[in-house]
Amino acid sequence: MDEMEWIHRHPKAEDLRVGLISWAGTYLTFEACKNTVTAAAKSLGRRQTWEILVSNEHETQAVVRLKSVQGLYLLCECDGTMCYGRPRTSHHGCFLLRFHRNSKWTLQCLISGRYLESNGKDVFCTSRVLSAYHMWTPRPALHVHVILYSPIHRCYARADPTMGRIWVDAAVPCREECGFLLHFRDGCYHLETSTHHFLSHVDRLFSQPSSQTAFHMQVRPGGLVALCDGEGGMLYPQGTHLLLGLGCNPVRGEEWFILQHCPTWVSLRSNTRRFISVIYGDEVRAASERLTPVSLFQFECDSESPTVQLRSANGSYLAQRRHRAVMADGHPLESDTFFRMHWNCGRIILQSCRGRFLGIAPNGLLMANATLPGPNEEFGILFANRPFLVLRGRYGYVGSSSGHDLIQCNQDQPDCIHLLPCRQGIYHFQAQGGSFWSITSFGTFRPWGKFALNFCIELQGSNLLTVLAPNGFYMRADQSGTLLADSEDITKECIWEF
């Protein structure tokens, strides 16, 4: 694997959105039905999510606009009241964003010079004298399953559970050790590894979150974050082996990481139970009965289109070439690297842009030969870097709640759903305590079942999926907050971000 061939991708626009928390612990919220802006919400949802559009940035400040997920902007009127809509002039809706050492932000209206503030409920711009009431805490709004990329060292953070350390030395984020859960609790962040250990202030991992695993986060537009202990210590890679630890002397900005949603890596298996692998440079064949790095592919898919691109660990894409052979030498903008997805009970069928279906030739090569798909054109697909799922739907995360015995879908803090592969595309869902998910006759779920049930997972985007529950219906988010499996068709409420 050639490290220099792997090119880090910039975060997607949806990964750069933030929530803004007032001094009272409430979120800046756009009220769609009233055309007003408030700060009364206690949790981060779609109406509390803002995209920071930067027009001019320096080290400690930037000129920005705040754009809601509906495409409208935060606006300050002449009398200091706040609303949202479309700017009427070039400076209307522009704020001077200042980054403070305590990880807070302030937003000063560029026209009036007054600061954005809240009384815990209403939002307004009336004062030119800076105070604690003008401080806002940015909270990244991306999914909690993340990766950390160091632009200085051009490597990804990687947990090492055997040594109880985190290193910044992974060239390609294809393993589960590169994925972390970013928990936000009481104004601080806790970074959890894929083996459910926590990064701490000392040079070892903890088994439980505590004050020693709590970090403050400095956030910059563009996905840059830095973690600190609040007492002058910063997290950054140290030494020749790039151990991630607290220190006071980062150089060249090495304390800054790009925070991104954890990518999806998969393996594909033929009906002869051999993994599709890249061998001899760019040749693709069903070669090995063992899973190796050359059998891993990043699953890149636009949710608006039923096509997928498969990026190998050497940075190249699978592409159909002459004589219908599929090679690992494609570039991201080539039309031959796009394959149409079809699903059959958790198994994937790939159709080239020229209409033929991918299958395994007698010599083991991956070819686009068939005009109609059969068993030879169906591939088992398994997550390569996902020992568990964290699901987020239209109303929040999937998780348990102390006030309900049913699994909910509107939580601010998620539960991990541990995946036990049953057969390719079919998984058992295991709760955090070791019990299994069970389903009731009403299509609701409980997390303390004794017997494993089959759930069929089908990917609908780079980080989107649907789940076909054991009762034959798709799992969906209900506005009441209860997770249900009662949908015959795939609707927006059936799409889960993971």
GROMACS .gro file of C-alpha atoms in nm:
model
  498
    1MET     CA    1   0.000   0.000   0.000
    2ASP     CA    2   0.157   0.330  -0.110
    3GLU     CA    3   0.087   0.601   0.145
    4MET     CA    4   0.141   0.883  -0.104
    5GLU     CA    5  -0.131   0.758  -0.337
    6TRP     CA    6  -0.406   0.801  -0.080
    7ILE     CA    7  -0.558   1.149  -0.105
    8HIS     CA    8  -0.750   1.285   0.191
    9ARG     CA    9  -1.091   1.423   0.095
   10HIS     CA   10  -1.219   1.751   0.234
   11PRO     CA   11  -1.523   1.723   0.464
   12LYS     CA   12  -1.866   1.734   0.308
   13ALA     CA   13  -2.076   2.047   0.366
   14GLU     CA   14  -2.307   1.862   0.605
   15ASP     CA   15  -2.006   1.765   0.818
   16LEU     CA   16  -1.919   2.133   0.871
   17ARG     CA   17  -2.244   2.239   1.036
   18VAL     CA   18  -2.259   2.334   1.402
   19GLY     CA   19  -2.503   2.400   1.681
   20LEU     CA   20  -2.454   2.712   1.891
   21ILE     CA   21  -2.514   2.683   2.265
   22SER     CA   22  -2.591   2.992   2.471
   23TRP     CA   23  -2.464   3.065   2.823
   24ALA     CA   24  -2.791   2.912   2.951
   25GLY     CA   25  -2.723   2.579   2.778
   26THR     CA   26  -2.990   2.628   2.510
   27TYR     CA   27  -2.944   2.613   2.133
   28LEU     CA   28  -2.984   2.884   1.871
   29THR     CA   29  -3.297   2.773   1.682
   30PHE     CA   30  -3.483   2.890   1.373
   31GLU     CA   31  -3.860   2.869   1.412
   32ALA     CA   32  -3.984   2.787   1.064
   33CYS     CA   33  -4.350   2.862   1.127
   34LYS     CA   34  -4.291   3.200   1.296
   35ASN     CA   35  -3.996   3.335   1.092
   36THR     CA   36  -3.816   3.402   1.420
   37VAL     CA   37  -3.502   3.285   1.597
   38THR     CA   38  -3.503   3.163   1.958
   39ALA     CA   39  -3.269   2.991   2.203
   40ALA     CA   40  -3.499   2.771   2.407
   41ALA     CA   41  -3.423   2.423   2.269
   42LYS     CA   42  -3.238   2.186   2.501
   43SER     CA   43  -3.100   1.951   2.235
   44LEU     CA   44  -2.938   1.963   1.891
   45GLY     CA   45  -3.170   1.888   1.598
   46ARG     CA   46  -3.223   2.004   1.241
   47ARG     CA   47  -3.362   2.342   1.347
   48GLN     CA   48  -3.060   2.398   1.570
   49THR     CA   49  -2.809   2.324   1.294
   50TRP     CA   50  -2.622   2.602   1.111
   51GLU     CA   51  -2.372   2.612   0.828
   52ILE     CA   52  -2.096   2.870   0.877
   53LEU     CA   53  -2.022   3.045   0.547
   54VAL     CA   54  -1.688   3.225   0.565
   55SER     CA   55  -1.606   3.523   0.343
   56ASN     CA   56  -1.287   3.636   0.519
   57GLU     CA   57  -1.089   3.453   0.786
   58HIS     CA   58  -0.787   3.536   1.001
   59GLU     CA   59  -0.627   3.355   1.295
   60THR     CA   60  -0.865   3.481   1.565
   61GLN     CA   61  -1.169   3.598   1.368
   62ALA     CA   62  -1.370   3.561   1.050
   63VAL     CA   63  -1.652   3.732   0.865
   64VAL     CA   64  -1.936   3.482   0.835
   65ARG     CA   65  -2.300   3.420   0.759
   66LEU     CA   66  -2.509   3.156   0.937
   67LYS     CA   67  -2.723   2.946   0.706
   68SER     CA   68  -2.995   2.708   0.825
   69VAL     CA   69  -3.059   2.365   0.675
   70GLN     CA   70  -3.361   2.523   0.498
   71GLY     CA   71  -3.123   2.751   0.306
   72LEU     CA   72  -3.218   3.076   0.486
   73TYR     CA   73  -2.986   3.303   0.683
   74LEU     CA   74  -2.969   3.446   1.034
   75LEU     CA   75  -3.044   3.819   1.001
   76CYS     CA   76  -3.016   4.113   1.241
   77GLU     CA   77  -3.266   4.395   1.192
   78CYS     CA   78  -3.214   4.764   1.270
   79ASP     CA   79  -3.397   4.744   1.604
   80GLY     CA   80  -3.182   4.452   1.722
   81THR     CA   81  -3.443   4.180   1.667
   82MET     CA   82  -3.339   3.860   1.495
   83CYS     CA   83  -3.511   3.673   1.214
   84TYR     CA   84  -3.406   3.453   0.926
   85GLY     CA   85  -3.451   3.493   0.554
   86ARG     CA   86  -3.248   3.617   0.258
   87PRO     CA   87  -2.996   3.906   0.290
   88ARG     CA   88  -3.110   4.233   0.134
   89THR     CA   89  -2.763   4.390   0.102
   90SER     CA   90  -2.403   4.269   0.077
   91HIS     CA   91  -2.346   4.309   0.454
   92HIS     CA   92  -2.695   4.213   0.576
   93GLY     CA   93  -2.662   3.894   0.780
   94CYS     CA   94  -2.283   3.922   0.813
   95PHE     CA   95  -2.122   3.877   1.153
   96LEU     CA   96  -1.770   3.916   1.282
   97LEU     CA   97  -1.699   3.579   1.440
   98ARG     CA   98  -1.428   3.587   1.707
   99PHE     CA   99  -1.261   3.275   1.848
  100HIS     CA  100  -1.190   3.303   2.220
  101ARG     CA  101  -0.930   3.111   2.422
  102ASN     CA  102  -1.203   2.949   2.634
  103SER     CA  103  -1.333   2.770   2.318
  104LYS     CA  104  -1.630   3.010   2.296
  105TRP     CA  105  -1.745   3.216   1.999
  106THR     CA  106  -1.890   3.565   1.981
  107LEU     CA  107  -2.089   3.696   1.686
  108GLN     CA  108  -2.092   4.073   1.627
  109CYS     CA  109  -2.328   4.219   1.370
  110LEU     CA  110  -2.111   4.375   1.101
  111ILE     CA  111  -2.357   4.661   1.036
  112SER     CA  112  -2.455   4.766   1.390
  113GLY     CA  113  -2.152   4.644   1.588
  114ARG     CA  114  -2.384   4.478   1.842
  115TYR     CA  115  -2.330   4.127   1.977
  116LEU     CA  116  -2.563   3.831   1.936
  117GLU     CA  117  -2.696   3.728   2.276
  118SER     CA  118  -2.973   3.534   2.445
  119ASN     CA  119  -3.165   3.555   2.770
  120GLY     CA  120  -3.214   3.178   2.767
  121LYS     CA  121  -3.520   3.202   2.545
  122ASP     CA  122  -3.516   3.498   2.306
  123VAL     CA  123  -3.228   3.607   2.081
  124PHE     CA  124  -3.135   3.966   1.998
  125CYS     CA  125  -2.851   4.205   1.908
  126THR     CA  126  -2.870   4.515   2.131
  127SER     CA  127  -2.542   4.557   2.321
  128ARG     CA  128  -2.199   4.674   2.205
  129VAL     CA  129  -2.038   4.590   2.541
  130LEU     CA  130  -1.908   4.234   2.544
  131SER     CA  131  -2.017   4.011   2.835
  132ALA     CA  132  -2.063   3.644   2.924
  133TYR     CA  133  -2.417   3.659   2.780
  134HIS     CA  134  -2.266   3.702   2.432
  135MET     CA  135  -2.061   3.381   2.448
  136TRP     CA  136  -2.171   3.085   2.235
  137THR     CA  137  -2.028   2.734   2.247
  138PRO     CA  138  -2.000   2.570   1.903
  139ARG     CA  139  -2.092   2.202   1.887
  140PRO     CA  140  -2.017   2.009   1.566
  141ALA     CA  141  -2.347   1.879   1.429
  142LEU     CA  142  -2.203   1.591   1.228
  143HIS     CA  143  -2.276   1.229   1.320
  144VAL     CA  144  -2.094   1.120   1.638
  145HIS     CA  145  -1.898   0.840   1.461
  146VAL     CA  146  -1.594   1.031   1.338
  147ILE     CA  147  -1.234   1.013   1.221
  148LEU     CA  148  -0.956   1.258   1.305
  149TYR     CA  149  -0.711   1.359   1.032
  150SER     CA  150  -0.391   1.553   1.101
  151PRO     CA  151  -0.321   1.783   0.802
  152ILE     CA  152   0.031   1.847   0.934
  153HIS     CA  153   0.131   1.481   0.957
  154ARG     CA  154  -0.109   1.365   0.681
  155CYS     CA  155  -0.223   1.071   0.891
  156TYR     CA  156  -0.532   0.959   1.082
  157ALA     CA  157  -0.566   0.890   1.452
  158ARG     CA  158  -0.570   0.519   1.538
  159ALA     CA  159  -0.653   0.355   1.868
  160ASP     CA  160  -0.427   0.075   1.993
  161PRO     CA  161  -0.626  -0.116   2.258
  162THR     CA  162  -0.342  -0.359   2.333
  163MET     CA  163  -0.114  -0.075   2.442
  164GLY     CA  164  -0.391   0.157   2.562
  165ARG     CA  165  -0.271   0.440   2.339
  166ILE     CA  166  -0.382   0.647   2.041
  167TRP     CA  167  -0.134   0.707   1.759
  168VAL     CA  168  -0.161   0.945   1.465
  169ASP     CA  169   0.003   0.717   1.209
  170ALA     CA  170  -0.268   0.557   0.993
  171ALA     CA  171  -0.220   0.638   0.624
  172VAL     CA  172  -0.566   0.510   0.524
  173PRO     CA  173  -0.869   0.511   0.760
  174CYS     CA  174  -0.994   0.167   0.656
  175ARG     CA  175  -0.984  -0.009   0.993
  176GLU     CA  176  -1.228   0.013   1.281
  177GLU     CA  177  -0.944   0.143   1.505
  178CYS     CA  178  -0.958   0.475   1.315
  179GLY     CA  179  -1.321   0.536   1.412
  180PHE     CA  180  -1.417   0.719   1.732
  181LEU     CA  181  -1.740   0.819   1.901
  182LEU     CA  182  -1.749   1.187   1.998
  183HIS     CA  183  -1.974   1.227   2.303
  184PHE     CA  184  -2.089   1.571   2.420
  185ARG     CA  185  -2.181   1.589   2.788
  186ASP     CA  186  -2.208   1.890   3.020
  187GLY     CA  187  -2.021   2.116   2.780
  188CYS     CA  188  -1.725   1.878   2.734
  189TYR     CA  189  -1.628   1.610   2.486
  190HIS     CA  190  -1.533   1.247   2.547
  191LEU     CA  191  -1.357   1.053   2.269
  192GLU     CA  192  -1.447   0.682   2.273
  193THR     CA  193  -1.258   0.418   2.074
  194SER     CA  194  -1.415   0.133   1.878
  195THR     CA  195  -1.339  -0.098   2.173
  196HIS     CA  196  -1.528   0.139   2.406
  197HIS     CA  197  -1.232   0.293   2.586
  198PHE     CA  198  -1.187   0.666   2.640
  199LEU     CA  199  -0.899   0.900   2.565
  200SER     CA  200  -0.778   1.058   2.889
  201HIS     CA  201  -0.559   1.342   3.016
  202VAL     CA  202  -0.288   1.090   3.100
  203ASP     CA  203  -0.116   0.864   2.849
  204ARG     CA  204  -0.358   0.571   2.869
  205LEU     CA  205  -0.716   0.481   2.783
  206PHE     CA  206  -0.989   0.466   3.047
  207SER     CA  207  -1.274   0.214   3.055
  208GLN     CA  208  -1.533   0.471   3.168
  209PRO     CA  209  -1.591   0.842   3.099
  210SER     CA  210  -1.490   1.072   3.385
  211SER     CA  211  -1.348   1.417   3.451
  212GLN     CA  212  -1.013   1.275   3.332
  213THR     CA  213  -1.160   1.198   2.988
  214ALA     CA  214  -1.341   1.533   2.945
  215PHE     CA  215  -1.196   1.776   2.691
  216HIS     CA  216  -1.285   2.121   2.570
  217MET     CA  217  -1.298   2.166   2.194
  218GLN     CA  218  -1.189   2.464   1.992
  219VAL     CA  219  -1.381   2.472   1.664
  220ARG     CA  220  -1.299   2.658   1.345
  221PRO     CA  221  -1.508   2.684   1.027
  222GLY     CA  222  -1.396   2.422   0.779
  223GLY     CA  223  -1.400   2.125   1.014
  224LEU     CA  224  -1.085   2.207   1.212
  225VAL     CA  225  -1.094   2.117   1.582
  226ALA     CA  226  -0.846   2.109   1.868
  227LEU     CA  227  -0.897   1.932   2.200
  228CYS     CA  228  -0.764   2.079   2.525
  229ASP     CA  229  -0.793   2.014   2.899
  230GLY     CA  230  -0.895   2.370   2.989
  231GLU     CA  231  -0.573   2.426   3.184
  232GLY     CA  232  -0.334   2.504   2.901
  233GLY     CA  233  -0.273   2.151   2.776
  234MET     CA  234  -0.344   2.064   2.412
  235LEU     CA  235  -0.376   1.725   2.246
  236TYR     CA  236  -0.131   1.673   1.962
  237PRO     CA  237   0.093   1.398   1.815
  238GLN     CA  238   0.423   1.371   1.999
  239GLY     CA  239   0.752   1.191   1.949
  240THR     CA  240   0.876   0.991   1.654
  241HIS     CA  241   0.582   0.749   1.682
  242LEU     CA  242   0.323   1.033   1.694
  243LEU     CA  243   0.160   0.938   2.024
  244LEU     CA  244  -0.151   1.149   2.083
  245GLY     CA  245  -0.111   1.312   2.422
  246LEU     CA  246  -0.143   1.634   2.617
  247GLY     CA  247   0.133   1.890   2.592
  248CYS     CA  248   0.198   2.262   2.598
  249ASN     CA  249   0.423   2.314   2.296
  250PRO     CA  250   0.257   2.215   1.969
  251VAL     CA  251   0.442   2.343   1.663
  252ARG     CA  252   0.319   2.441   1.317
  253GLY     CA  253  -0.044   2.398   1.423
  254GLU     CA  254  -0.014   2.024   1.485
  255GLU     CA  255  -0.286   2.046   1.753
  256TRP     CA  256  -0.546   2.095   1.478
  257PHE     CA  257  -0.735   1.800   1.331
  258ILE     CA  258  -0.996   1.778   1.058
  259LEU     CA  259  -1.307   1.619   1.208
  260GLN     CA  260  -1.506   1.407   0.961
  261HIS     CA  261  -1.783   1.149   0.956
  262CYS     CA  262  -1.633   0.800   0.970
  263PRO     CA  263  -1.624   0.662   0.613
  264THR     CA  264  -1.777   0.328   0.521
  265TRP     CA  265  -1.539   0.047   0.426
  266VAL     CA  266  -1.673  -0.286   0.307
  267SER     CA  267  -1.561  -0.621   0.179
  268LEU     CA  268  -1.725  -0.806  -0.110
  269ARG     CA  269  -1.748  -1.182  -0.126
  270SER     CA  270  -1.837  -1.399  -0.425
  271ASN     CA  271  -2.070  -1.698  -0.409
  272THR     CA  272  -1.756  -1.915  -0.384
  273ARG     CA  273  -1.689  -1.733  -0.054
  274ARG     CA  274  -1.373  -1.565  -0.182
  275PHE     CA  275  -1.307  -1.198  -0.118
  276ILE     CA  276  -1.282  -0.957  -0.409
  277SER     CA  277  -0.922  -0.832  -0.390
  278VAL     CA  278  -0.683  -0.603  -0.575
  279ILE     CA  279  -0.370  -0.798  -0.668
  280TYR     CA  280  -0.071  -0.742  -0.896
  281GLY     CA  281  -0.116  -0.366  -0.881
  282ASP     CA  282  -0.461  -0.313  -1.035
  283GLU     CA  283  -0.602  -0.656  -1.122
  284VAL     CA  284  -0.927  -0.740  -0.942
  285ARG     CA  285  -1.028  -1.099  -0.874
  286ALA     CA  286  -1.198  -1.327  -0.623
  287ALA     CA  287  -0.871  -1.448  -0.483
  288SER     CA  288  -0.857  -1.501  -0.109
  289GLU     CA  289  -1.057  -1.682   0.156
  290ARG     CA  290  -0.904  -1.448   0.416
  291LEU     CA  291  -0.982  -1.080   0.460
  292THR     CA  292  -0.673  -0.867   0.394
  293PRO     CA  293  -0.616  -0.492   0.335
  294VAL     CA  294  -0.631  -0.547  -0.044
  295SER     CA  295  -0.989  -0.676   0.002
  296LEU     CA  296  -1.118  -0.350   0.152
  297PHE     CA  297  -1.310  -0.085  -0.043
  298GLN     CA  298  -1.447   0.252   0.057
  299PHE     CA  299  -1.816   0.269  -0.029
  300GLU     CA  300  -1.885   0.608  -0.188
  301CYS     CA  301  -2.242   0.675  -0.291
  302ASP     CA  302  -2.452   0.982  -0.355
  303SER     CA  303  -2.787   0.939  -0.181
  304GLU     CA  304  -2.957   1.113  -0.476
  305SER     CA  305  -2.838   0.846  -0.718
  306PRO     CA  306  -2.847   0.463  -0.701
  307THR     CA  307  -2.483   0.441  -0.816
  308VAL     CA  308  -2.176   0.359  -0.610
  309GLN     CA  309  -1.800   0.399  -0.646
  310LEU     CA  310  -1.562   0.155  -0.478
  311ARG     CA  311  -1.229   0.305  -0.377
  312SER     CA  312  -0.947   0.064  -0.300
  313ALA     CA  313  -0.693   0.114  -0.023
  314ASN     CA  314  -0.436   0.234  -0.277
  315GLY     CA  315  -0.661   0.530  -0.363
  316SER     CA  316  -0.780   0.409  -0.704
  317TYR     CA  317  -1.137   0.322  -0.803
  318LEU     CA  318  -1.278   0.007  -0.957
  319ALA     CA  319  -1.358   0.076  -1.322
  320GLN     CA  320  -1.476  -0.126  -1.620
  321ARG     CA  321  -1.205  -0.143  -1.886
  322ARG     CA  322  -1.156  -0.308  -2.224
  323HIS     CA  323  -1.276  -0.664  -2.274
  324ARG     CA  324  -1.523  -0.604  -1.987
  325ALA     CA  325  -1.252  -0.649  -1.723
  326VAL     CA  326  -1.282  -0.451  -1.400
  327MET     CA  327  -0.956  -0.291  -1.288
  328ALA     CA  328  -0.851  -0.088  -0.984
  329ASP     CA  329  -0.706   0.203  -1.180
  330GLY     CA  330  -0.995   0.446  -1.205
  331HIS     CA  331  -1.017   0.813  -1.113
  332PRO     CA  332  -1.311   0.965  -0.922
  333LEU     CA  333  -1.462   1.158  -1.214
  334GLU     CA  334  -1.452   0.874  -1.468
  335SER     CA  335  -1.796   0.751  -1.574
  336ASP     CA  336  -1.661   0.392  -1.585
  337THR     CA  337  -1.612   0.399  -1.205
  338PHE     CA  338  -1.985   0.434  -1.136
  339PHE     CA  339  -2.187   0.117  -1.082
  340ARG     CA  340  -2.560   0.096  -1.034
  341MET     CA  341  -2.667  -0.082  -0.712
  342HIS     CA  342  -2.937  -0.346  -0.687
  343TRP     CA  343  -3.017  -0.530  -0.363
  344ASN     CA  344  -3.144  -0.881  -0.303
  345CYS     CA  345  -3.194  -0.972   0.065
  346GLY     CA  346  -2.877  -0.799   0.182
  347ARG     CA  347  -2.665  -0.907  -0.117
  348ILE     CA  348  -2.552  -0.647  -0.367
  349ILE     CA  349  -2.563  -0.662  -0.747
  350LEU     CA  350  -2.345  -0.417  -0.941
  351GLN     CA  351  -2.426  -0.301  -1.292
  352SER     CA  352  -2.168  -0.116  -1.500
  353CYS     CA  353  -2.247   0.208  -1.680
  354ARG     CA  354  -2.252   0.007  -2.003
  355GLY     CA  355  -2.540  -0.207  -1.876
  356ARG     CA  356  -2.368  -0.537  -1.795
  357PHE     CA  357  -2.356  -0.693  -1.449
  358LEU     CA  358  -2.038  -0.770  -1.258
  359GLY     CA  359  -1.957  -1.133  -1.189
  360ILE     CA  360  -1.668  -1.371  -1.144
  361ALA     CA  361  -1.517  -1.529  -1.456
  362PRO     CA  362  -1.392  -1.893  -1.448
  363ASN     CA  363  -1.036  -1.765  -1.402
  364GLY     CA  364  -1.141  -1.566  -1.095
  365LEU     CA  365  -1.131  -1.221  -1.255
  366LEU     CA  366  -1.403  -0.966  -1.185
  367MET     CA  367  -1.576  -0.904  -1.518
  368ALA     CA  368  -1.881  -0.714  -1.648
  369ASN     CA  369  -2.019  -0.999  -1.860
  370ALA     CA  370  -2.380  -1.082  -1.776
  371THR     CA  371  -2.678  -0.916  -1.941
  372LEU     CA  372  -2.903  -1.055  -1.665
  373PRO     CA  373  -2.794  -1.109  -1.305
  374GLY     CA  374  -2.782  -1.453  -1.146
  375PRO     CA  375  -2.620  -1.605  -0.837
  376ASN     CA  376  -2.273  -1.541  -0.984
  377GLU     CA  377  -2.352  -1.168  -0.999
  378GLU     CA  378  -2.461  -1.142  -0.634
  379PHE     CA  379  -2.199  -1.042  -0.378
  380GLY     CA  380  -2.210  -1.065  -0.005
  381ILE     CA  381  -2.120  -0.734   0.155
  382LEU     CA  382  -1.990  -0.687   0.507
  383PHE     CA  383  -1.880  -0.381   0.702
  384ALA     CA  384  -1.501  -0.379   0.736
  385ASN     CA  385  -1.469  -0.090   0.984
  386ARG     CA  386  -1.801  -0.107   1.169
  387PRO     CA  387  -1.822  -0.345   1.468
  388PHE     CA  388  -2.130  -0.151   1.571
  389LEU     CA  389  -2.386   0.093   1.433
  390VAL     CA  390  -2.491   0.429   1.568
  391LEU     CA  391  -2.813   0.526   1.389
  392ARG     CA  392  -2.943   0.882   1.345
  393GLY     CA  393  -3.279   0.951   1.183
  394ARG     CA  394  -3.501   1.251   1.121
  395TYR     CA  395  -3.571   1.309   1.490
  396GLY     CA  396  -3.247   1.212   1.659
  397TYR     CA  397  -3.039   0.910   1.752
  398VAL     CA  398  -3.162   0.559   1.820
  399GLY     CA  399  -3.120   0.471   2.185
  400SER     CA  400  -3.279   0.369   2.508
  401SER     CA  401  -3.437   0.611   2.753
  402SER     CA  402  -3.492   0.579   3.127
  403GLY     CA  403  -3.853   0.689   3.080
  404HIS     CA  404  -3.942   0.426   2.818
  405ASP     CA  405  -3.906   0.050   2.793
  406LEU     CA  406  -3.916   0.072   2.411
  407ILE     CA  407  -3.621   0.179   2.198
  408GLN     CA  408  -3.653   0.544   2.100
  409CYS     CA  409  -3.542   0.735   1.788
  410ASN     CA  410  -3.525   1.092   1.921
  411GLN     CA  411  -3.231   1.076   2.158
  412ASP     CA  412  -2.948   1.329   2.191
  413GLN     CA  413  -2.709   1.055   2.310
  414PRO     CA  414  -2.705   0.732   2.105
  415ASP     CA  415  -2.672   0.366   2.196
  416CYS     CA  416  -2.428   0.142   2.013
  417ILE     CA  417  -2.589  -0.146   1.826
  418HIS     CA  418  -2.330  -0.422   1.813
  419LEU     CA  419  -2.332  -0.615   1.488
  420LEU     CA  420  -2.307  -0.992   1.490
  421PRO     CA  421  -2.280  -1.109   1.126
  422CYS     CA  422  -2.515  -1.401   1.065
  423ARG     CA  423  -2.464  -1.433   0.691
  424GLN     CA  424  -2.366  -1.177   0.434
  425GLY     CA  425  -2.596  -0.876   0.459
  426ILE     CA  426  -2.781  -1.025   0.758
  427TYR     CA  427  -2.690  -0.923   1.112
  428HIS     CA  428  -2.802  -0.983   1.468
  429PHE     CA  429  -2.848  -0.662   1.668
  430GLN     CA  430  -2.701  -0.680   2.015
  431ALA     CA  431  -2.761  -0.418   2.284
  432GLN     CA  432  -2.481  -0.275   2.497
  433GLY     CA  433  -2.554  -0.509   2.789
  434GLY     CA  434  -2.513  -0.821   2.574
  435SER     CA  435  -2.883  -0.896   2.523
  436PHE     CA  436  -3.045  -0.894   2.178
  437TRP     CA  437  -3.296  -0.664   2.015
  438SER     CA  438  -3.647  -0.808   2.026
  439ILE     CA  439  -3.953  -0.698   1.831
  440THR     CA  440  -4.311  -0.678   1.956
  441SER     CA  441  -4.630  -0.757   1.766
  442PHE     CA  442  -4.678  -0.380   1.725
  443GLY     CA  443  -4.345  -0.339   1.540
  444THR     CA  444  -4.170  -0.174   1.834
  445PHE     CA  445  -3.837  -0.283   1.980
  446ARG     CA  446  -3.695  -0.369   2.321
  447PRO     CA  447  -3.323  -0.407   2.398
  448TRP     CA  448  -3.338  -0.710   2.630
  449GLY     CA  449  -3.430  -1.005   2.410
  450LYS     CA  450  -3.289  -1.352   2.482
  451PHE     CA  451  -3.276  -1.473   2.122
  452ALA     CA  452  -3.093  -1.331   1.820
  453LEU     CA  453  -3.313  -1.205   1.534
  454ASN     CA  454  -3.217  -1.139   1.173
  455PHE     CA  455  -3.191  -0.781   1.046
  456CYS     CA  456  -3.116  -0.714   0.680
  457ILE     CA  457  -2.901  -0.405   0.609
  458GLU     CA  458  -2.894  -0.235   0.269
  459LEU     CA  459  -2.671   0.066   0.198
  460GLN     CA  460  -2.842   0.368   0.044
  461GLY     CA  461  -2.552   0.617   0.051
  462SER     CA  462  -2.195   0.664   0.171
  463ASN     CA  463  -2.322   0.679   0.529
  464LEU     CA  464  -2.691   0.596   0.481
  465LEU     CA  465  -2.872   0.264   0.515
  466THR     CA  466  -3.209   0.097   0.554
  467VAL     CA  467  -3.291  -0.190   0.789
  468LEU     CA  468  -3.541  -0.462   0.704
  469ALA     CA  469  -3.665  -0.589   1.041
  470PRO     CA  470  -3.748  -0.954   1.127
  471ASN     CA  471  -4.121  -0.887   1.072
  472GLY     CA  472  -4.058  -0.804   0.703
  473PHE     CA  473  -4.108  -0.427   0.736
  474TYR     CA  474  -3.856  -0.145   0.713
  475MET     CA  475  -3.747   0.018   1.035
  476ARG     CA  476  -3.844   0.385   1.053
  477ALA     CA  477  -3.835   0.687   1.283
  478ASP     CA  478  -4.175   0.791   1.412
  479GLN     CA  479  -4.248   1.151   1.510
  480SER     CA  480  -4.368   1.029   1.850
  481GLY     CA  481  -4.011   0.927   1.925
  482THR     CA  482  -4.071   0.551   1.915
  483LEU     CA  483  -3.872   0.334   1.677
  484LEU     CA  484  -4.107   0.130   1.455
  485ALA     CA  485  -4.085  -0.141   1.191
  486ASP     CA  486  -4.408  -0.099   0.994
  487SER     CA  487  -4.315   0.047   0.655
  488GLU     CA  488  -4.359  -0.157   0.338
  489ASP     CA  489  -4.177   0.102   0.127
  490ILE     CA  490  -3.858   0.302   0.180
  491THR     CA  491  -3.956   0.653   0.289
  492LYS     CA  492  -3.744   0.938   0.427
  493GLU     CA  493  -3.818   0.815   0.779
  494CYS     CA  494  -3.662   0.475   0.685
  495ILE     CA  495  -3.324   0.626   0.593
  496TRP     CA  496  -3.068   0.608   0.873
  497GLU     CA  497  -2.738   0.791   0.894
  498PHE     CA  498  -2.471   0.567   1.047
   0.00000   0.00000   0.00000
